[in-house]
Coordinates of C-alpha atoms in Angstrom, one line a residue:
X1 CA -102.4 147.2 68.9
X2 CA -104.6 147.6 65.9
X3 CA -106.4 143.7 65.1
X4 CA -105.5 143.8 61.6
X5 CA -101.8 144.5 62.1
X6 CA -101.8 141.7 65.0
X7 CA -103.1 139.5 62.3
X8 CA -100.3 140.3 59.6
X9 CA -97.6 140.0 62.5
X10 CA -99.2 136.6 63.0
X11 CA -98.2 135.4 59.7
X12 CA -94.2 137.7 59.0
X13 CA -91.9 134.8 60.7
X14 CA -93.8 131.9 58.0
X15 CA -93.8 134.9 54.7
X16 CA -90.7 136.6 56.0
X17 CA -88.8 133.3 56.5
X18 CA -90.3 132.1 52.6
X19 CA -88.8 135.2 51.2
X20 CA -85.3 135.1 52.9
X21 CA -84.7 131.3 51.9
X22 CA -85.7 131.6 48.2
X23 CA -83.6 135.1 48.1
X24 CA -80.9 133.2 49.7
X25 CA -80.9 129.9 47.8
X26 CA -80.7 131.9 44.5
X27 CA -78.5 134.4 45.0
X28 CA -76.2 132.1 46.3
X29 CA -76.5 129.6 43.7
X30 CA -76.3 132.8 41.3
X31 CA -72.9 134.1 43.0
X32 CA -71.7 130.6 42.4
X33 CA -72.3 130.1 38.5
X34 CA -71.6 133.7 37.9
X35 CA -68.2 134.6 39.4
X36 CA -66.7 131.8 38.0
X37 CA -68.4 132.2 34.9
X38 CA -66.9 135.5 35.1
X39 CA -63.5 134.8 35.5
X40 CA -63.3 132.5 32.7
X41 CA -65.1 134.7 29.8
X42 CA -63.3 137.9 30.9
X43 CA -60.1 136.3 29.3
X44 CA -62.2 135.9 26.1
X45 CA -63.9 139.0 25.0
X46 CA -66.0 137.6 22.3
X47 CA -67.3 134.9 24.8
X48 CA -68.0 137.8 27.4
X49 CA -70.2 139.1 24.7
X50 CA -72.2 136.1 24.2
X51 CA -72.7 135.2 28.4
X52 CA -73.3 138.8 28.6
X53 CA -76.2 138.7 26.1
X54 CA -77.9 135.6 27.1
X55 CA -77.8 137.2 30.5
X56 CA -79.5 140.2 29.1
X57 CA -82.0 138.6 27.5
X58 CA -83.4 136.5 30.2
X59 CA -83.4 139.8 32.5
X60 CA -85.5 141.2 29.8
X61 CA -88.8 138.7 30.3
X62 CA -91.3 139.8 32.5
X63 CA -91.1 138.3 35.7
X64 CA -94.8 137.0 36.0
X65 CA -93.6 135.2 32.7
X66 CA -90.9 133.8 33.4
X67 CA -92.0 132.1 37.0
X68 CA -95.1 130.8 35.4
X69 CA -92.9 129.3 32.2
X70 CA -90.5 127.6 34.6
X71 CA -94.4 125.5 35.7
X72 CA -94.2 123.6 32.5
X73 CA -90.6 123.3 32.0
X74 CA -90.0 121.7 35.7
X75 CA -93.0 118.9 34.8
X76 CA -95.4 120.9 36.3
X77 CA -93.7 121.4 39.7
X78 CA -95.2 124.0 41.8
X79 CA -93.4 126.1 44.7
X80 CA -90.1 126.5 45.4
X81 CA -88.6 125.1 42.3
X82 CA -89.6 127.6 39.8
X83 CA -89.4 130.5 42.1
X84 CA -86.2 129.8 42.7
X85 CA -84.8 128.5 39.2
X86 CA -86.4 132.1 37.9
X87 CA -84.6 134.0 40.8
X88 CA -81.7 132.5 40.2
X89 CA -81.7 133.3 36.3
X90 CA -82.5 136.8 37.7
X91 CA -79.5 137.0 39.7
X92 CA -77.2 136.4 36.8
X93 CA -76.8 139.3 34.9
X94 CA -75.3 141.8 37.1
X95 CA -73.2 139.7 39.1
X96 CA -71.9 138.4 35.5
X97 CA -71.5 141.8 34.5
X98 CA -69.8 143.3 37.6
X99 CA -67.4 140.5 37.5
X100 CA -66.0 140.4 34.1
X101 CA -66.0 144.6 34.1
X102 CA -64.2 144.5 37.8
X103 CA -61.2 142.0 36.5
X104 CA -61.0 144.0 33.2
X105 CA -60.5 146.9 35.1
X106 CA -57.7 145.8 37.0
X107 CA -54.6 147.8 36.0
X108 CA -52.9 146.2 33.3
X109 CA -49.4 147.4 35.1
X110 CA -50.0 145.6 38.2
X111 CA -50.6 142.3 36.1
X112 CA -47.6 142.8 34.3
X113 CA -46.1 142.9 37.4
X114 CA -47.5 140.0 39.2
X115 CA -46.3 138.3 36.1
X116 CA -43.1 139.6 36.3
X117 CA -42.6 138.3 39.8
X118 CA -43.3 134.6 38.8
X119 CA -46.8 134.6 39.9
X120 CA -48.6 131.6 38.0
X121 CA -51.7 132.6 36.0
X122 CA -53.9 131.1 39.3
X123 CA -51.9 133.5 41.7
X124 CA -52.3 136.1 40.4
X125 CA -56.1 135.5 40.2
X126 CA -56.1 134.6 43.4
X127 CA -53.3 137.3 45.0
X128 CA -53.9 140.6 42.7
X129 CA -57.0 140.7 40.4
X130 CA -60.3 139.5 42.6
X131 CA -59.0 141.7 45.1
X132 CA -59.1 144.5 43.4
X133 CA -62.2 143.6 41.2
X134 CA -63.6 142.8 44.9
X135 CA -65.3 146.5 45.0
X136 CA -66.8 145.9 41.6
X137 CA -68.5 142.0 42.1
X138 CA -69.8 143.0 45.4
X139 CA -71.6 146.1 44.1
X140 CA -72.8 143.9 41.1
X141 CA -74.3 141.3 44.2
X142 CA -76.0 144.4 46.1
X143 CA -77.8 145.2 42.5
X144 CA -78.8 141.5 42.5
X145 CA -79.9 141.4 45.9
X146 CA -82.3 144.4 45.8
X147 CA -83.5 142.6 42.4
X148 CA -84.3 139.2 43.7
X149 CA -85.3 140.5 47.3
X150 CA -88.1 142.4 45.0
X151 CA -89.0 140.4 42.2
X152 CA -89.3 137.1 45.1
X153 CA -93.1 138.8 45.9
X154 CA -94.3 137.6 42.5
X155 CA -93.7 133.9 43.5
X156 CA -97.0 133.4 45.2
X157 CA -99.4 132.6 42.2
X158 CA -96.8 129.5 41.3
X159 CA -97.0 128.7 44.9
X160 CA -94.3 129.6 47.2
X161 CA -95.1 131.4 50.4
X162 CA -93.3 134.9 50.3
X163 CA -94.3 138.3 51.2
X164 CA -96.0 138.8 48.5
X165 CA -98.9 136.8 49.7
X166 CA -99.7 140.0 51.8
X167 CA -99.7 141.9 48.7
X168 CA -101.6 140.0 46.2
X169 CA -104.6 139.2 49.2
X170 CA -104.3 143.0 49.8
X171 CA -104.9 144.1 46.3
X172 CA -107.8 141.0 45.7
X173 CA -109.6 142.2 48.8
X174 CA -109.1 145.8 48.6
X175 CA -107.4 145.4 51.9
X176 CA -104.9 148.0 51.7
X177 CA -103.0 147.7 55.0
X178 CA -102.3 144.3 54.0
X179 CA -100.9 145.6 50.6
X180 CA -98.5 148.1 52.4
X181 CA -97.2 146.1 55.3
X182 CA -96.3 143.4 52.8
X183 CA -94.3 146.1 50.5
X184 CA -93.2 147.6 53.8
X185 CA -91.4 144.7 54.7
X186 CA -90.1 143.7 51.5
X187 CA -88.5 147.1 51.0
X188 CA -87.2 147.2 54.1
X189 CA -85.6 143.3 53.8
X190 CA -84.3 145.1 50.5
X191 CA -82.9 147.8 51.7
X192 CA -81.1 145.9 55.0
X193 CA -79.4 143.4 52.9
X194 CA -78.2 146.0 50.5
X195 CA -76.7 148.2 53.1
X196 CA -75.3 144.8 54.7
X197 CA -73.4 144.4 51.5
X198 CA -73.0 147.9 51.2
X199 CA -70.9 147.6 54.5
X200 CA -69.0 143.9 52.6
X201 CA -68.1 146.2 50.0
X202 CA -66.8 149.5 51.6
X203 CA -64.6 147.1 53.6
X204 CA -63.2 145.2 50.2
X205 CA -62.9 149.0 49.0
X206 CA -60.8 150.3 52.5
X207 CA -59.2 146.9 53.2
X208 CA -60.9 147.4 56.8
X209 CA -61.4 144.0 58.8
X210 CA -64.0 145.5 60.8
X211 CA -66.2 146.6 58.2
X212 CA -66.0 143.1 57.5
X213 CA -66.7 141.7 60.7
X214 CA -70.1 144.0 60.9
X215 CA -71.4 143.7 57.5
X216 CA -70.8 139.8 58.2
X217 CA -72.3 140.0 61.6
X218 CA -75.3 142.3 60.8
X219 CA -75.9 139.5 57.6
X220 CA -75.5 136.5 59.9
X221 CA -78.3 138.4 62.1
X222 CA -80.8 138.9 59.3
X223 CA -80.5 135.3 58.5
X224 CA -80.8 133.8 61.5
X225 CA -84.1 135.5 62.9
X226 CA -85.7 135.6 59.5
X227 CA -85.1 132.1 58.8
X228 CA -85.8 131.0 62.3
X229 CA -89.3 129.7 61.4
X230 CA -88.3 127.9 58.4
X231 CA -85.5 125.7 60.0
X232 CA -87.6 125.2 63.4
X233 CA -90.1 123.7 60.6
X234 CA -87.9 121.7 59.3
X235 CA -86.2 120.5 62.2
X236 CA -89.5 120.2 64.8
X237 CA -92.5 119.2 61.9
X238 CA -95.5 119.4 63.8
X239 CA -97.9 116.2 63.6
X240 CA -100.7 115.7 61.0
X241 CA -99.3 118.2 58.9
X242 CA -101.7 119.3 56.3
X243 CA -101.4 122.2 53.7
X244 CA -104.5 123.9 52.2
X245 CA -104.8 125.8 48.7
X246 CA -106.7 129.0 47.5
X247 CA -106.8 131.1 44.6
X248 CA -106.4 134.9 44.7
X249 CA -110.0 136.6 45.1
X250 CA -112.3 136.7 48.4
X251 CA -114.2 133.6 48.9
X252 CA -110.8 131.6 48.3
X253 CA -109.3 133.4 51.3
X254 CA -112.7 132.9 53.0
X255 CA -113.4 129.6 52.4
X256 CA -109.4 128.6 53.3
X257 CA -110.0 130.0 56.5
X258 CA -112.9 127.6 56.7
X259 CA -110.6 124.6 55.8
X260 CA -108.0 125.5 58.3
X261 CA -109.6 126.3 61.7
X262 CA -112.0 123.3 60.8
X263 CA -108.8 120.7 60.5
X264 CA -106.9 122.6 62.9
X265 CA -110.2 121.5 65.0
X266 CA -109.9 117.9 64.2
X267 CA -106.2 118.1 65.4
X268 CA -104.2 118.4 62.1
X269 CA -101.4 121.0 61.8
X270 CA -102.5 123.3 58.7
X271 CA -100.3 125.0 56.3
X272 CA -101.9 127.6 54.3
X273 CA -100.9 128.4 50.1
X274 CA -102.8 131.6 49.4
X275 CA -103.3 133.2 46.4
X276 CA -102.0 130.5 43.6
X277 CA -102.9 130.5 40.4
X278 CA -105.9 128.0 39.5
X279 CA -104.4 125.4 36.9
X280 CA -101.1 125.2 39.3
X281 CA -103.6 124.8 42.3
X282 CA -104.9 122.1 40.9
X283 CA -101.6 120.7 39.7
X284 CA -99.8 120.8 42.7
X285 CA -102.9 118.9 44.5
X286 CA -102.4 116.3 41.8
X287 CA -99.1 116.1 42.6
X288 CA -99.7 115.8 46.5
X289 CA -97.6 119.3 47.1
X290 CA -101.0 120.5 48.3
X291 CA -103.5 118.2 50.4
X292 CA -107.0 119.7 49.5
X293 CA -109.0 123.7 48.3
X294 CA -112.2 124.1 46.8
X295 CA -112.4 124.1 43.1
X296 CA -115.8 124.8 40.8
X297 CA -117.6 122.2 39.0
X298 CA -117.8 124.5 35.7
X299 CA -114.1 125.3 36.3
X300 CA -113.6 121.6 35.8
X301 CA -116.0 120.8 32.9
X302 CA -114.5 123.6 30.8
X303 CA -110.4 124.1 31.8
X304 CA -109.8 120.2 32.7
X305 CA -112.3 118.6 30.9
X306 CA -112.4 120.7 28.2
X307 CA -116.2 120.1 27.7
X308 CA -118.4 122.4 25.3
X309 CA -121.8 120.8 26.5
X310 CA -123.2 122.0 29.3
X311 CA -125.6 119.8 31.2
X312 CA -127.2 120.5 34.5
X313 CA -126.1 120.7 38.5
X314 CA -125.8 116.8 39.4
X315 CA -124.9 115.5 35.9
X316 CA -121.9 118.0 36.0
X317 CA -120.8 117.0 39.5
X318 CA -121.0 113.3 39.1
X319 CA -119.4 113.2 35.6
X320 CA -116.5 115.4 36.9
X321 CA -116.2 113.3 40.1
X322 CA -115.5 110.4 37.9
X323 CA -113.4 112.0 35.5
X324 CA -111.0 113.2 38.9
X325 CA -110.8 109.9 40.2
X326 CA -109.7 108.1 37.0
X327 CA -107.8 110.4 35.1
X328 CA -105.7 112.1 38.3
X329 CA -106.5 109.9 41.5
X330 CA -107.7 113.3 42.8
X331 CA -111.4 112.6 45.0
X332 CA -114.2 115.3 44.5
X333 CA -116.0 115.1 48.1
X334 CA -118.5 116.8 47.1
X335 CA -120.5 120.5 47.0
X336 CA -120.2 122.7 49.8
X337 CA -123.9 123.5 49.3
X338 CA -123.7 126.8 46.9
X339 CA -122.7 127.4 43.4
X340 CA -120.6 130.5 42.4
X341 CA -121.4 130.8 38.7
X342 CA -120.6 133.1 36.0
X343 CA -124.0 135.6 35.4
X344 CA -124.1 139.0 33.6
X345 CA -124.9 141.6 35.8
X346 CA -125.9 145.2 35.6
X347 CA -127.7 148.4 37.6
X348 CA -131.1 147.4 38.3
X349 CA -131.9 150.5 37.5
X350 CA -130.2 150.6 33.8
X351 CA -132.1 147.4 33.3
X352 CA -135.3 148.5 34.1
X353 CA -134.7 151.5 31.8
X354 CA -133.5 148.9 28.8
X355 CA -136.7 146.7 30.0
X356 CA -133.6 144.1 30.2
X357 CA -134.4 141.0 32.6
X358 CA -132.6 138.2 30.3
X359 CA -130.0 137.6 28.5
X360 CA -131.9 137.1 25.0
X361 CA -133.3 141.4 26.3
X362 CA -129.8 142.1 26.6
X363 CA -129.0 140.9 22.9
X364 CA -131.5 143.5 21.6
X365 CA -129.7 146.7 23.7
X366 CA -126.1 144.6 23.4
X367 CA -124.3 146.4 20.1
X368 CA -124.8 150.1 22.3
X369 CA -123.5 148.8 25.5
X370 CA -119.8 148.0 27.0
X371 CA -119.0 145.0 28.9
X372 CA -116.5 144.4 31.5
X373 CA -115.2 140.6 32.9
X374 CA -112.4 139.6 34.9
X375 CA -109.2 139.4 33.0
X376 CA -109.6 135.7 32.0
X377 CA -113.3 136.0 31.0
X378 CA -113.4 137.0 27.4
X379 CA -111.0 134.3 26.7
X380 CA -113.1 131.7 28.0
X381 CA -115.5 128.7 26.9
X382 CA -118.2 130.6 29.1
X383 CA -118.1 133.5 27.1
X384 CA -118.1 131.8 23.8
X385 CA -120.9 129.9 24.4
X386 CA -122.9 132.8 25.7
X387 CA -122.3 134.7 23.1
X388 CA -123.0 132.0 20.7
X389 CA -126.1 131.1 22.3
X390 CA -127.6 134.6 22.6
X391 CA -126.3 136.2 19.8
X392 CA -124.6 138.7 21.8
X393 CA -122.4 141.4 19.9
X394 CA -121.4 144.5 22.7
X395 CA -120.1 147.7 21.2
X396 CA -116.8 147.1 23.9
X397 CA -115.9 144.7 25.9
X398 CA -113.1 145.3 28.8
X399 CA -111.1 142.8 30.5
X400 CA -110.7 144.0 34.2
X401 CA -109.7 143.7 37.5
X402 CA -112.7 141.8 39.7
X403 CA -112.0 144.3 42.3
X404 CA -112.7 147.5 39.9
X405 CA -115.4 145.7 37.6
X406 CA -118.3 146.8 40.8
X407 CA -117.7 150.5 41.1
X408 CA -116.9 150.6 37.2
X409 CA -120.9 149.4 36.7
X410 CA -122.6 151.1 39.8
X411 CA -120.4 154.1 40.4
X412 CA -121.4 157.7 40.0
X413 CA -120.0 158.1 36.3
X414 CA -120.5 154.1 35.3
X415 CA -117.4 153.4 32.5
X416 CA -119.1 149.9 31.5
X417 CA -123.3 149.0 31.6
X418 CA -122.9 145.3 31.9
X419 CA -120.0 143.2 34.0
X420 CA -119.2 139.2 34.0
X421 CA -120.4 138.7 37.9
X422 CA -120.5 136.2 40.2
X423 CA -123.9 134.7 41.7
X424 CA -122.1 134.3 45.3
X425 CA -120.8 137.6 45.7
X426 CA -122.1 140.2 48.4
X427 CA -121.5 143.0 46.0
X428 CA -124.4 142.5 43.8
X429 CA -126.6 143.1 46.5
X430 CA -124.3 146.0 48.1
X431 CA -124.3 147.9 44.4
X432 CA -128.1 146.7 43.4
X433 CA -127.3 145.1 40.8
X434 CA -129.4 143.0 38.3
X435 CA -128.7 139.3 37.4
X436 CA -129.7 138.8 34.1
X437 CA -131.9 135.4 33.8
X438 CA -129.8 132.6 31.4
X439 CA -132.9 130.6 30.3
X440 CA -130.9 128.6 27.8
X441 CA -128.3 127.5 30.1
X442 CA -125.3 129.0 27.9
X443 CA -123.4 129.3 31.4
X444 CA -122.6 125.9 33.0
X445 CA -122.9 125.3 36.8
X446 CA -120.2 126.4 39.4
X447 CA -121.0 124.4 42.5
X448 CA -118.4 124.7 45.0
X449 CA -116.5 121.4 45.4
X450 CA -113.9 120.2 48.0
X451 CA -111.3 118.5 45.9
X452 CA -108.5 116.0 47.9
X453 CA -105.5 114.5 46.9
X454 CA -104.1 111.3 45.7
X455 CA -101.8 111.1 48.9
X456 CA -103.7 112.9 51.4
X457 CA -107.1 110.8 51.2
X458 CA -105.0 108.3 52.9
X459 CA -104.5 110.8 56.1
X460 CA -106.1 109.1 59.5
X461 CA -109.7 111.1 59.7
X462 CA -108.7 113.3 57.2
X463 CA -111.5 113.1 54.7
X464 CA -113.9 112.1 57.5
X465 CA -113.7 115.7 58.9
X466 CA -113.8 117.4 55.8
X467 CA -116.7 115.6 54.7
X468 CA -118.8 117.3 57.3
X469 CA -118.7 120.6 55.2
X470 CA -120.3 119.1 52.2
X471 CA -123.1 120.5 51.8
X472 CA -123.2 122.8 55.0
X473 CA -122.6 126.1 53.1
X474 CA -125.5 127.7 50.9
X475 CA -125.5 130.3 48.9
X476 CA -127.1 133.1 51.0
X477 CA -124.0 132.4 53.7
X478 CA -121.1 132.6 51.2
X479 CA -122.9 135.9 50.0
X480 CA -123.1 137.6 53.6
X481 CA -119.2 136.0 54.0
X482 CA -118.0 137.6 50.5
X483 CA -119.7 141.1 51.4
X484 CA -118.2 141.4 54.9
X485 CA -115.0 141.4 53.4
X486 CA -116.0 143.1 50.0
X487 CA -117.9 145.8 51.3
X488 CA -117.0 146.3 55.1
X489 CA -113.4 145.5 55.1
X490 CA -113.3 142.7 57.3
X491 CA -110.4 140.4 56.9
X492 CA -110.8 137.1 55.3
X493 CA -109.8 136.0 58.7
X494 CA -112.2 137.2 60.3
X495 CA -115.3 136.7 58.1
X496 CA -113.9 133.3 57.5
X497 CA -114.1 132.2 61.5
X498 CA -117.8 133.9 61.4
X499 CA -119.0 131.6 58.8
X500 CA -117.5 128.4 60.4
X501 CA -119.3 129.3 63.5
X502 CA -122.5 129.3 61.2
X503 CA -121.6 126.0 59.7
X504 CA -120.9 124.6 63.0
X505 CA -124.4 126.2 64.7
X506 CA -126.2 124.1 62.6
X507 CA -124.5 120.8 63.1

């Protein structure tokens, strides 16, 4: 079997059994406020209205937006807990919806009826309208299910381990088999537990018990093997557990491959959390939900610290290491050794043309040039100060994808002649690209720092064996890591054990 798909099969039971249980956990938690909440406003048309509006509107916000509002509004609790409060919210509206519009559409004659047989109002609830509005709730839980079974891949940049983690690594690496195996599998988990209630709701429809006994059967199924791993988790933890962060992009899958087989090699049990968003990285390591990642000294300085002055290598490091220790109990270990800075980069061959080697050259040919950065760059103190410093006024600037920004700049047809780059990555040297000189220091410095938490500097040998990657990386190995993935197609995996070997060569 192909390496790469052994790989992704290596990780299905841990995303697979993520997905299932935060599906699960909402949809039945949304089954359980809805249906009731059904039953009582479908008495009450002007209160249906209201439910069935509020319902509406939360199924209108974008579903990036509302897991990364439900951060703040849980304290800052990462993970599971907004996931699931959003997918839950999600699940409302057309279970709400089915349920009012399946009792309302129970034939008034048959009511009538039931009333005129004695039954009391909770009878013939109970006896005559849920199970004829049965059809109608259950299709409005298949609609639900195929909703929250979808929208559950988003949850990985708030933390939670789903299959979207396949998907968003995929699409930061380029790696497209990862990208398709992980919508693969969610549209097929989509697409089994729809037809499973499918089956639930034919048999409501035919009043057949063994439709019901499969569709129950084939659901039981589903659960049990996709939340095997999950439950043997939780029911067998494995000793000197330890759970490891990264952010979305290349050398954070890299360097969390590092972390792992290096812990995993001082005999702790490591949990990975790929591809989370940076400020609920580093808010969930406050918090202890994650045990150590590597962060960026200028990431610090300017997000955390919220520092305009920028200052050079050590200053930076040692003020931020204090600032960590007594403002969040987190410990700053140290640099790995290499610094992954912000730089403006472009064709060496355009710059020779333009005679541009600095940034205070570039100001001169700026106002007839585009510029393209990542889509948090031109929002950031960086870029304010560069272009405060320099004087720099571009005729465009483009916020875009880091995967795209390279061929955009060194392509055939070039869309953009300058992009926001960064000093560690193997594609500058892949596309011959040009880093512009900063002689005035209007970027700050981005060493690479290994960041632990308040709980987990406690662990037995824990920060003992992480401490022996401080300074074992430098700049040249994190380049040849970043371009094996960026520019061969190697997994982060893969290029990840290479450079521990390295690191471990020169012990």
């Amino acid at each position: 079997m192909n390496p790469a798909l052994l790989e992704l099969l290596e990780d299905l039971p841990s995303y697979l059994g993520g997905h299932l249980l935060l599906s699960l956990a909402a949809l039945a938690v949304g089954l359980a406020v809805s249906v009731p909440l059904g039953i009582a406003v479908s008495r009450r048309p002007r209160l249906a209205e209201w439910a069935l509006a509020i319902a509406g509107v939360i199924q209108t916000v974008p579903s990036l937006a509302l897991l990364a509002l439900m951060v703040p509004l849980l304290g800052g609790t990462i993970g599971f807990a907004p996931a699931f409060v959003a997918m839950t919210l999600y699940s409302f509206l057309p279970i709400l919806a089915n349920t009012v519009i399946g009792i309302k559409g129970v034939d008034p004659a048959l009511t009538e009826a039931a009333r005129g047989l004695g039954m009391s109002d909770r009878q013939m609830l109970l006896r005559v309208q849920l199970p004829l509005a049965a059809p109608v709730i259950l299709s409005g839980i298949r609609t639900a299910t195929v909703l929250v079974v979808g929208t559950a891949t988003l949850a990985t940049p708030v933390g939670e381990t789903t299959l979207g983690n396949y998907i968003f690594a995929g699409l930061n690496t380029r790696d497209h088999v990862a990208t398709v195996f992980g919508c693969v599998c969610a549209a097929l988990l989509a697409v089994v537990l729809d037809q499973l209630v499918h089956l639930l709701e034919m048999a409501a429809r035919r009043r057949s018990r063994g439709l019901a006994w499969i569709g129950a059967a084939g659901l039981l199924l589903v659960l049990g093997g996709g939340l095997y791993d999950p439950v043997h988790r939780l029911l067998r933890p494995p000793a000197n557990p330890v759970i490891v962060g990264s952010a979305d992009y290349t050398e954070q899958h890299i360097l969390s491959e590092v972390l792992k087989r290096h812990l995993q090699s001082a005999g702790f049990a490591v949990e990975q959390r790929k591809g989370m968003g940076e400020t609920i990285e580093f808010d969930s390591l406050r918090a202890g939900e994650i045990d150590c990642y590597v962060d960026y000294s200028g990431n610090i300085w300017t997000t955390l610290m919220k520092r305009k002055d920028f200052k050079d290598r050590q200053t930076v490091l040692s003020e931020i290491t204090n600032y960590l220790q007594a403002r969040h109990g987190v410990t700053c270990l140290g640099s790995l050794g290499f610094e992954d800075a912000y730089a403006l980069a472009m064709p060496r061959r355009r710059a020779h043309e333009l005679n541009v080697r600095t940034l205070a050259d570039l100001a001169e040919q700026a106002p007839a040039l585009t510029i393209a950065g990542d889509l948090q760059f031109f929002r950031r103190p960086e870029w304010a100060s560069v272009r405060r410093t320099y004087g720099l006024t571009f005729r465009e600037t483009k916020p875009m994808d880091p995967t795209l920004m390279y061929s955009a700049v060194a392509g055939r047809s070039p869309s953009v002649d300058v992009i926001c780059a960064y000093t560690s990555d193997g594609r500058i040297a892949a596309h011959d690209l040009l880093i512009l000189d900063d002689p005035r220091h209007a970027f700050p410095p981005y060493d690479a720092v290994l960041l632990v938490s308040p709980k987990a500097v406690n662990k037995p040998g824990f920060v003992e064996a992480l401490r022996r990657l401080v300074g074992a990386v430098d700049v040249e190995m994190m380049r040849e890591a970043n371009r094996q993935v960026d520019v061969e197609g190697r997994r982060p995996r893969q290029a990840g054990a290479e450079l521990l070997g390295r690191i471990q060569g020169l012990w």
